[in-house]
PDB file of C-alpha atoms in Angstrom:
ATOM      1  CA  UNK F 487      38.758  12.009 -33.719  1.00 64.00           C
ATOM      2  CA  UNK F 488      40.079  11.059 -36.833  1.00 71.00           C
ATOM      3  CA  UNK F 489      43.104  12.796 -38.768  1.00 74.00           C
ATOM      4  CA  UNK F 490      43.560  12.204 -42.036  1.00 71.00           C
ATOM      5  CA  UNK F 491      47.434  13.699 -43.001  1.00 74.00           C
ATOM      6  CA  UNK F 492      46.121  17.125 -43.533  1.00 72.00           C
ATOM      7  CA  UNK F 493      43.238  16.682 -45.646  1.00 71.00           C
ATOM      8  CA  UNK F 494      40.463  16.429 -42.690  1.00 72.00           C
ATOM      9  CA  UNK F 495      40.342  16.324 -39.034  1.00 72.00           C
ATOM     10  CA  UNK F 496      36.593  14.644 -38.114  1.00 73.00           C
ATOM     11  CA  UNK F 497      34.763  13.059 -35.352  1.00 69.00           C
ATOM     12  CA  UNK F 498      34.848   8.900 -36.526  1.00 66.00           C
ATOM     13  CA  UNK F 499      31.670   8.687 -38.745  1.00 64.00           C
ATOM     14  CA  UNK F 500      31.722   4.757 -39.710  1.00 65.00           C
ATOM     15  CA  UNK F 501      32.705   1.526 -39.198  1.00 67.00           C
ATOM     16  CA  UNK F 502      36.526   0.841 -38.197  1.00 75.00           C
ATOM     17  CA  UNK F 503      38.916  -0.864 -40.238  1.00 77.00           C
ATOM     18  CA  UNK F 504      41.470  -2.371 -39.944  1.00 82.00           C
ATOM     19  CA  UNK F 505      43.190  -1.587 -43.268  1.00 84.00           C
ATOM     20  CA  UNK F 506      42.394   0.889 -46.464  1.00 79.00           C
ATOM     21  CA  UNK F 507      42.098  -2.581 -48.585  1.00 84.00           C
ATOM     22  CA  UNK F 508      38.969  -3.832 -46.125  1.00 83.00           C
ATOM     23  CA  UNK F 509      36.523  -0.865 -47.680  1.00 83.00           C
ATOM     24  CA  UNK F 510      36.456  -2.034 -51.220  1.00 86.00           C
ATOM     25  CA  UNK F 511      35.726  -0.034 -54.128  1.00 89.00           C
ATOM     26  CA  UNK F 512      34.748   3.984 -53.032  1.00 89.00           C
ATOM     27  CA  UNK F 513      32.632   5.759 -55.792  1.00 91.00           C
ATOM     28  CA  UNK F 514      32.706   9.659 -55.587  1.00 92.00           C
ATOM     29  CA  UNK F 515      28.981  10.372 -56.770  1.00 92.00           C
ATOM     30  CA  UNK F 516      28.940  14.522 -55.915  1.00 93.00           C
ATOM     31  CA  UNK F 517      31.126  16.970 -55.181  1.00 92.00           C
ATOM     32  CA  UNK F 518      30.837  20.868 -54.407  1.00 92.00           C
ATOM     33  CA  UNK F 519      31.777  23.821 -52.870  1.00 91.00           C
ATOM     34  CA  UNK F 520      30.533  24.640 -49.331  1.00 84.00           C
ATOM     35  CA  UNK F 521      31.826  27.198 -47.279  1.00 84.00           C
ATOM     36  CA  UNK F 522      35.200  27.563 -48.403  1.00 85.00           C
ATOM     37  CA  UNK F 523      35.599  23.530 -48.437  1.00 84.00           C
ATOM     38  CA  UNK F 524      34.728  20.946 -50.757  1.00 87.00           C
ATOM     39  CA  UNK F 525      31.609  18.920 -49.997  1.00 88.00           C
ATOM     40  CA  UNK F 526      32.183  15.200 -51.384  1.00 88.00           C
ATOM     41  CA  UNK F 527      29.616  12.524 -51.375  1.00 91.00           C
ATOM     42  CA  UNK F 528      30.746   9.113 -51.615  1.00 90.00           C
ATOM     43  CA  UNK F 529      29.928   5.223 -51.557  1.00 90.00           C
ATOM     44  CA  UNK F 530      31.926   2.771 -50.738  1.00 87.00           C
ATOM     45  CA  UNK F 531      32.015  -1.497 -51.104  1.00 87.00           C
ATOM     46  CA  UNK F 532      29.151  -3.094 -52.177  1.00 89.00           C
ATOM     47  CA  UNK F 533      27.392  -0.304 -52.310  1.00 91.00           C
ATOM     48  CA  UNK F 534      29.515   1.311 -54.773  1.00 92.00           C
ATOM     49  CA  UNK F 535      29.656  -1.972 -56.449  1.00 92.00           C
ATOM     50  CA  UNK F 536      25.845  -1.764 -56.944  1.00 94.00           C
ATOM     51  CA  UNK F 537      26.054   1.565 -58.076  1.00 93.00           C
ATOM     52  CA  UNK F 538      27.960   0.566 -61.484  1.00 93.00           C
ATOM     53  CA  UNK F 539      26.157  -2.289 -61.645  1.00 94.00           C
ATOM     54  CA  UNK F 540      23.506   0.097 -62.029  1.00 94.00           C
ATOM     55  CA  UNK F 541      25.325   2.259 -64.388  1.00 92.00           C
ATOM     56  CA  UNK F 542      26.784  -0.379 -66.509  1.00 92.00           C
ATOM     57  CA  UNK F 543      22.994  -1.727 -67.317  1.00 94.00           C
ATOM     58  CA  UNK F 544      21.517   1.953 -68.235  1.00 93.00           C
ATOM     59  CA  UNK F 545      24.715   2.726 -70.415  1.00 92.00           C
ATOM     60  CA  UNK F 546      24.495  -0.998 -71.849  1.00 92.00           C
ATOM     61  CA  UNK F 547      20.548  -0.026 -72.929  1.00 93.00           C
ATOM     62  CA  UNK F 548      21.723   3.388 -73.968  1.00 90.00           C
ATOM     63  CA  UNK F 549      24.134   1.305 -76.142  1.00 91.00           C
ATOM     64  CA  UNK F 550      21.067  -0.769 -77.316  1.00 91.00           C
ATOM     65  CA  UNK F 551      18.604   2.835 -78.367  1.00 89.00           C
ATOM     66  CA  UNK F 552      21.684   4.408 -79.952  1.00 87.00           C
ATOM     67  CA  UNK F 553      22.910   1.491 -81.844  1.00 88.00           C
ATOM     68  CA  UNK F 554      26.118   2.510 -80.566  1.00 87.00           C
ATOM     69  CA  UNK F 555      28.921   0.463 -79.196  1.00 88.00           C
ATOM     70  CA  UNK F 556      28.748   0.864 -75.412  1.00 86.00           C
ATOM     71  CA  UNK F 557      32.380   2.205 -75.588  1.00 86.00           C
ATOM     72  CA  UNK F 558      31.618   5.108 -77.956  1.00 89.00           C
ATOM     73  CA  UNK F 559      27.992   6.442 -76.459  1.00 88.00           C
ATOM     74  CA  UNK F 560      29.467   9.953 -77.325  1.00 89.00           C
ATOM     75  CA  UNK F 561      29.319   9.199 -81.249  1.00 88.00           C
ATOM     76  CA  UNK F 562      25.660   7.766 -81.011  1.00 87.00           C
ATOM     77  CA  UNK F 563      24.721  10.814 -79.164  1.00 89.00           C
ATOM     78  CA  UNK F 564      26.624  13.149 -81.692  1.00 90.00           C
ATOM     79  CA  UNK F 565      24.630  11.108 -84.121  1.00 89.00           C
ATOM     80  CA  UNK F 566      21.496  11.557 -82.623  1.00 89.00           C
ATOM     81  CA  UNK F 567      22.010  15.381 -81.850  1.00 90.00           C
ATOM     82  CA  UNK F 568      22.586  15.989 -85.433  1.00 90.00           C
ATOM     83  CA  UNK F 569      19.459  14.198 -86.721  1.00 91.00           C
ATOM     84  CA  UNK F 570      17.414  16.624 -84.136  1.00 90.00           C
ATOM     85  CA  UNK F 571      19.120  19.706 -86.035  1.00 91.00           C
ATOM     86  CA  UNK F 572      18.237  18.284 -89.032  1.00 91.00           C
ATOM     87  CA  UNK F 573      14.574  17.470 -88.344  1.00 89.00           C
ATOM     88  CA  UNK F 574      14.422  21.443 -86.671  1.00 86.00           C
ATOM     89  CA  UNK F 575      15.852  23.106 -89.818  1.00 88.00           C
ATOM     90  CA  UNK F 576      12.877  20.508 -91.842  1.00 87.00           C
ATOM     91  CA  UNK F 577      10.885  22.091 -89.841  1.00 82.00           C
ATOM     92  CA  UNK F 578      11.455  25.664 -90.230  1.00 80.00           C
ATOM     93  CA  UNK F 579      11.706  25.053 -93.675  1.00 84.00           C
ATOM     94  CA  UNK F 580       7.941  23.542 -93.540  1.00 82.00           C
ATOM     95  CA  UNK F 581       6.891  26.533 -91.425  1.00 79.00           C
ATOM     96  CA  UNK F 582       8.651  29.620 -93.669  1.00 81.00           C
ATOM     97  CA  UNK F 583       7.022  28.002 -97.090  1.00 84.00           C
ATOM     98  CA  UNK F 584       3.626  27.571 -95.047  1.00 80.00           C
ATOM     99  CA  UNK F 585       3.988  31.466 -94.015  1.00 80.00           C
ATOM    100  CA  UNK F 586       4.534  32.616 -97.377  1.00 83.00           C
ATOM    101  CA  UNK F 587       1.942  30.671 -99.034  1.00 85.00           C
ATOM    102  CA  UNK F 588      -0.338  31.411 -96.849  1.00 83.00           C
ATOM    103  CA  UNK F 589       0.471  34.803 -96.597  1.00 82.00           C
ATOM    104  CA  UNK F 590       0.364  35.440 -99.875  1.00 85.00           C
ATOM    105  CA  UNK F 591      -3.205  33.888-100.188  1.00 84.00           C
ATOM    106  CA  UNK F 592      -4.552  36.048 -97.538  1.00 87.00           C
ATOM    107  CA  UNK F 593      -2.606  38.865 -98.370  1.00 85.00           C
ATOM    108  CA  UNK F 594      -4.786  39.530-101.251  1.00 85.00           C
ATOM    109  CA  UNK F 595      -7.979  38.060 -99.784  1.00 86.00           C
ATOM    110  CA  UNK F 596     -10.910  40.645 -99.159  1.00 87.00           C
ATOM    111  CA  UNK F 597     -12.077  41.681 -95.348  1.00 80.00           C
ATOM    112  CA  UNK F 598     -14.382  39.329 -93.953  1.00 82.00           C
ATOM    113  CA  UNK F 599     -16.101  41.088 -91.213  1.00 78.00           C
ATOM    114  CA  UNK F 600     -16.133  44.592 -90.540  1.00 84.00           C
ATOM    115  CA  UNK F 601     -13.328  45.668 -92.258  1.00 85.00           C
ATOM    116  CA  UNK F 602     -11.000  43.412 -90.702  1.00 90.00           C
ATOM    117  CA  UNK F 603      -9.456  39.222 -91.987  1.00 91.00           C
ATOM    118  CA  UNK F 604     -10.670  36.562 -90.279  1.00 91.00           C
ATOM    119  CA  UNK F 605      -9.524  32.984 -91.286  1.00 91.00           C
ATOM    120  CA  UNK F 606      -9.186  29.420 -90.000  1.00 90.00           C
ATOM    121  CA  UNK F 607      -6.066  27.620 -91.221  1.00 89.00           C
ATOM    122  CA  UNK F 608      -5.500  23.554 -90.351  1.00 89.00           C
ATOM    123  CA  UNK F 609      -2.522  22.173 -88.724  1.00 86.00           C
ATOM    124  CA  UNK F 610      -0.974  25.510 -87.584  1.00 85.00           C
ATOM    125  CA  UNK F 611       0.592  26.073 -84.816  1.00 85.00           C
ATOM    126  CA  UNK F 612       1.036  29.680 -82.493  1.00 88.00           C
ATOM    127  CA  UNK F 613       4.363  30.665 -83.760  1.00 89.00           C
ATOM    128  CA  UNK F 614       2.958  30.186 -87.130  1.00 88.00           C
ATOM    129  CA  UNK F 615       0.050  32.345 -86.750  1.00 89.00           C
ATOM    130  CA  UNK F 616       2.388  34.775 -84.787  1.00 92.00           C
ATOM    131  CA  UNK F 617       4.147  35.298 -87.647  1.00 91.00           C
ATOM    132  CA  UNK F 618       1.563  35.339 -90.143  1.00 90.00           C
ATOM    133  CA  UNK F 619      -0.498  37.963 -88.520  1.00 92.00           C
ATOM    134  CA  UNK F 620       2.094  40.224 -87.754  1.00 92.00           C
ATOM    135  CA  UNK F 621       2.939  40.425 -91.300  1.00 90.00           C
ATOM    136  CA  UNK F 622      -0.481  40.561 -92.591  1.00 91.00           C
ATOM    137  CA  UNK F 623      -1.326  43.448 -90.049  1.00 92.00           C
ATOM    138  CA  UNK F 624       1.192  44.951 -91.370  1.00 90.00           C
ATOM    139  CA  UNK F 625       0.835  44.600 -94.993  1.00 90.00           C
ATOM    140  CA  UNK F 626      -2.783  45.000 -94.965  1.00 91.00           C
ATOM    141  CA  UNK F 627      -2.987  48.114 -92.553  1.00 91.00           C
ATOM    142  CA  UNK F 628      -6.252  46.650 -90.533  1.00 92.00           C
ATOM    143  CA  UNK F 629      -7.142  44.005 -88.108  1.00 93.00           C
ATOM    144  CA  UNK F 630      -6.269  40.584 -88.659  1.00 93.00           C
ATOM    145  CA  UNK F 631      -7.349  37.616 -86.299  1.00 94.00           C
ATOM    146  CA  UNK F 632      -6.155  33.774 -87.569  1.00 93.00           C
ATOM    147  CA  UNK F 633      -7.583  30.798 -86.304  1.00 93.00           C
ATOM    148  CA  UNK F 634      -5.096  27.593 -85.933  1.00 91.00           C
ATOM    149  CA  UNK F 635      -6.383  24.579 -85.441  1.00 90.00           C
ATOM    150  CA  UNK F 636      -4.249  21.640 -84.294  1.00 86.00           C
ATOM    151  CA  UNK F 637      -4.857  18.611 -82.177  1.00 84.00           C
ATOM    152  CA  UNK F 638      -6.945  18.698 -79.547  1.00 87.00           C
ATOM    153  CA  UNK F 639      -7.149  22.684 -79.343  1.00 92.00           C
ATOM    154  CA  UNK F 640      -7.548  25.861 -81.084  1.00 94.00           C
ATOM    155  CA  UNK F 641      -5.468  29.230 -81.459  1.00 94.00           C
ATOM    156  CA  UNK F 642      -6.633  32.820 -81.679  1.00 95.00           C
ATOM    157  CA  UNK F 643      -3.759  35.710 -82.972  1.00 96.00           C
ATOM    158  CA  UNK F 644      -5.388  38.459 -83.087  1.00 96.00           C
ATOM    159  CA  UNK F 645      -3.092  41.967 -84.452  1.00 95.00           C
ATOM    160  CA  UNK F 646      -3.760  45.440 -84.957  1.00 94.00           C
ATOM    161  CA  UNK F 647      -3.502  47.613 -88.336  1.00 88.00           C
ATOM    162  CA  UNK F 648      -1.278  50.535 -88.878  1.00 85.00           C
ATOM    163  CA  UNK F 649      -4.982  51.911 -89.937  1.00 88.00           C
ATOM    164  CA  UNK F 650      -7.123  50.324 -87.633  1.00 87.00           C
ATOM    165  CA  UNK F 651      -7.490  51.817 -83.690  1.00 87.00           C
ATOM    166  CA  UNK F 652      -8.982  48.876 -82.701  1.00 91.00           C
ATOM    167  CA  UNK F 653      -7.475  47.117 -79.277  1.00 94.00           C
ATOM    168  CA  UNK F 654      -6.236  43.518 -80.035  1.00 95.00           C
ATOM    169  CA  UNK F 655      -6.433  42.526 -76.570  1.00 95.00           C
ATOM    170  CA  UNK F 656      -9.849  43.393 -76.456  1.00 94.00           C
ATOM    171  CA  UNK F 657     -11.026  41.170 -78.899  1.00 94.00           C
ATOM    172  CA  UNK F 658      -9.505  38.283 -77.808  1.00 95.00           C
ATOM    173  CA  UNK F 659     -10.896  38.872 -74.449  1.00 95.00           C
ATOM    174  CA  UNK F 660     -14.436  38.830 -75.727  1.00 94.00           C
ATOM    175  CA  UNK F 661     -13.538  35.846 -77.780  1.00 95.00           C
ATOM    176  CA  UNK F 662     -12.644  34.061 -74.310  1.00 95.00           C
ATOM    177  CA  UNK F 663     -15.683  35.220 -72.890  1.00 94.00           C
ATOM    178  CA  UNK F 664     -18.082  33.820 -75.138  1.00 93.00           C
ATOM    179  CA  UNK F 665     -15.668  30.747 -76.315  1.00 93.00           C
ATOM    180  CA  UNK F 666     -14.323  29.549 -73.413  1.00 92.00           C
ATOM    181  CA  UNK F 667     -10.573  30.371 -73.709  1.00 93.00           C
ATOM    182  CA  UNK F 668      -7.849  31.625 -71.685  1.00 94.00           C
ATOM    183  CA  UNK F 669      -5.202  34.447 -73.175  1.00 94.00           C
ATOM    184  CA  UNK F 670      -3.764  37.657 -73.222  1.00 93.00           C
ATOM    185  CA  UNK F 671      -1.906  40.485 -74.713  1.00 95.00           C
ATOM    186  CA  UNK F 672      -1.597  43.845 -75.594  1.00 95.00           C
ATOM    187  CA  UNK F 673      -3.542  46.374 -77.980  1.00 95.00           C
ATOM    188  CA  UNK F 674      -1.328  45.537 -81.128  1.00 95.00           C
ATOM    189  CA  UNK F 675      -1.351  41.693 -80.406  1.00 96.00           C
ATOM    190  CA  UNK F 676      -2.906  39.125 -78.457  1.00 96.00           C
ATOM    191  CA  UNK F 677      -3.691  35.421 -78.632  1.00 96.00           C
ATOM    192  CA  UNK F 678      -5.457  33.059 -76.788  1.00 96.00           C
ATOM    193  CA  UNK F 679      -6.495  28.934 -76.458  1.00 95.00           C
ATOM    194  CA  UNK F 680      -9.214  26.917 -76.658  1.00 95.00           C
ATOM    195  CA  UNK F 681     -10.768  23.641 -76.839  1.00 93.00           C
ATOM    196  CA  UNK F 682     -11.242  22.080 -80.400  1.00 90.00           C
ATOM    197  CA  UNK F 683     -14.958  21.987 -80.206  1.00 91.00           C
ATOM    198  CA  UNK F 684     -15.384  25.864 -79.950  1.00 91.00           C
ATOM    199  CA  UNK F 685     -17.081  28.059 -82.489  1.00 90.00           C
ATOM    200  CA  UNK F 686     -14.220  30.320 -82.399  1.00 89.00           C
ATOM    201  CA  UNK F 687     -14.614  31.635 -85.965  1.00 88.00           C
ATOM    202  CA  UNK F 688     -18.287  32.325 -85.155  1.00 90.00           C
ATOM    203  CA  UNK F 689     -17.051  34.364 -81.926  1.00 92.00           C
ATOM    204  CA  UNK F 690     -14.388  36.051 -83.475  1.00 92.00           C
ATOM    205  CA  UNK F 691     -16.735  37.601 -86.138  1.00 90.00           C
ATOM    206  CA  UNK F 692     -19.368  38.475 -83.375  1.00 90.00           C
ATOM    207  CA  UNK F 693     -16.321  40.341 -80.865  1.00 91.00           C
ATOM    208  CA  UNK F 694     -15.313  42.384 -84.037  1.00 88.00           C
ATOM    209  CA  UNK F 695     -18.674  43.588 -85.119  1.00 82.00           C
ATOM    210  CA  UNK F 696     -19.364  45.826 -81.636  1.00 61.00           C
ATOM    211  CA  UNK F 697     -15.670  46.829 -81.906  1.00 47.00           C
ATOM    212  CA  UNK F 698     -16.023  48.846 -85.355  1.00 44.00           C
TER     213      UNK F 698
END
């Protein structure tokens, strides 16, 4: 057994030494709380000297990606974060003018199929149409389903009208049958996802016709 002045009393788990100085470098790599007691991990001599050998070269290309010296990693990541915010808040930007001109285009554009809006917009994505349809439901009192096409797949929001009784979910359901998507929702809203090559536009009109 091995005492250790009060701070552990263990069964000998390593190799004996004859002095502290003979382990070399010891590298705590975990800690935590088990049981009451604190858990540390731990390693020790050449394989702790490994270990920042390791770290040194992935903080040395860090240094490299952020352009940062590798004393000051903190400032190239403060750096970096802020560019992200600033890129997110482009974005947003992008999507709110996108919302309103769209919106306002379709806001005043007539029914398309059985008294309900059916479009196909380019290069917009779910939260997008989300948004778009919820206010045009809205707005325009009847059923609105938006098509978004981006990359390699489509979108389908579908909402209900303040004076339309017709179930959301529904529709998009029968859009998945005969389309081949996969989605969900509830009566007032629903959305779904499918492959680019899908007629959705062309299933969307046919769902809505039985519905009315």
């Amino acid at each position: 057994m091995v005492d250790l002045g009060g701070y552990d009393f263990t069964p000998c788990g390593c190799t004996h030494v004859l002095t502290t100085s003979e382990i070399g470098l010891v590298a705590i790599t975990k800690s935590e709380r088990y049981k009451g007691m604190l858990r540390i991990t731990f390693v020790a001599g050449r394989r702790s000297e490994a270990l920042f050998d390791r770290l040194l070269a992935q903080a040395a290309e860090l240094s490299q990606r952020l352009s940062a010296p590798l004393t000051d990693l903190g400032a190239g990541l403060d750096q970096l974060q802020g560019k992200r915010e600033e890129a997110r808040q482009q974005v947003r930007q992008r999507e709110a003018a996108l919302i309103a001109e769209a919106g306002a285009r379709l806001l005043a554009a007539p029914a398309t199929t059985a008294g309900a809006l059916v479009a196909a917009l380019d290069g917009v994505d779910a939260p997008v149409l989300r948004a778009l349809v919820k206010q045009l439901a809205s707005r325009r009192g009847e059923t609105v389903a938006l098509v978004g096409r981006q990359g390699a797949e489509q979108t389908l929001v579908c909402a209900r009208g303040a004076r339309d009784d017709r179930d959301a979910s529904a529709i998009v359901r029968a859009v998945c049958g005969a389309a081949g998507g996969r989605g969900g929702g509830r009566p007032e809203l629903a959305e779904a996802r499918f492959p680019a090559e899908a007629d959705l536009e062309g299933a969307v009109h046919a769902a809505l016709v039985p519905a009315t």
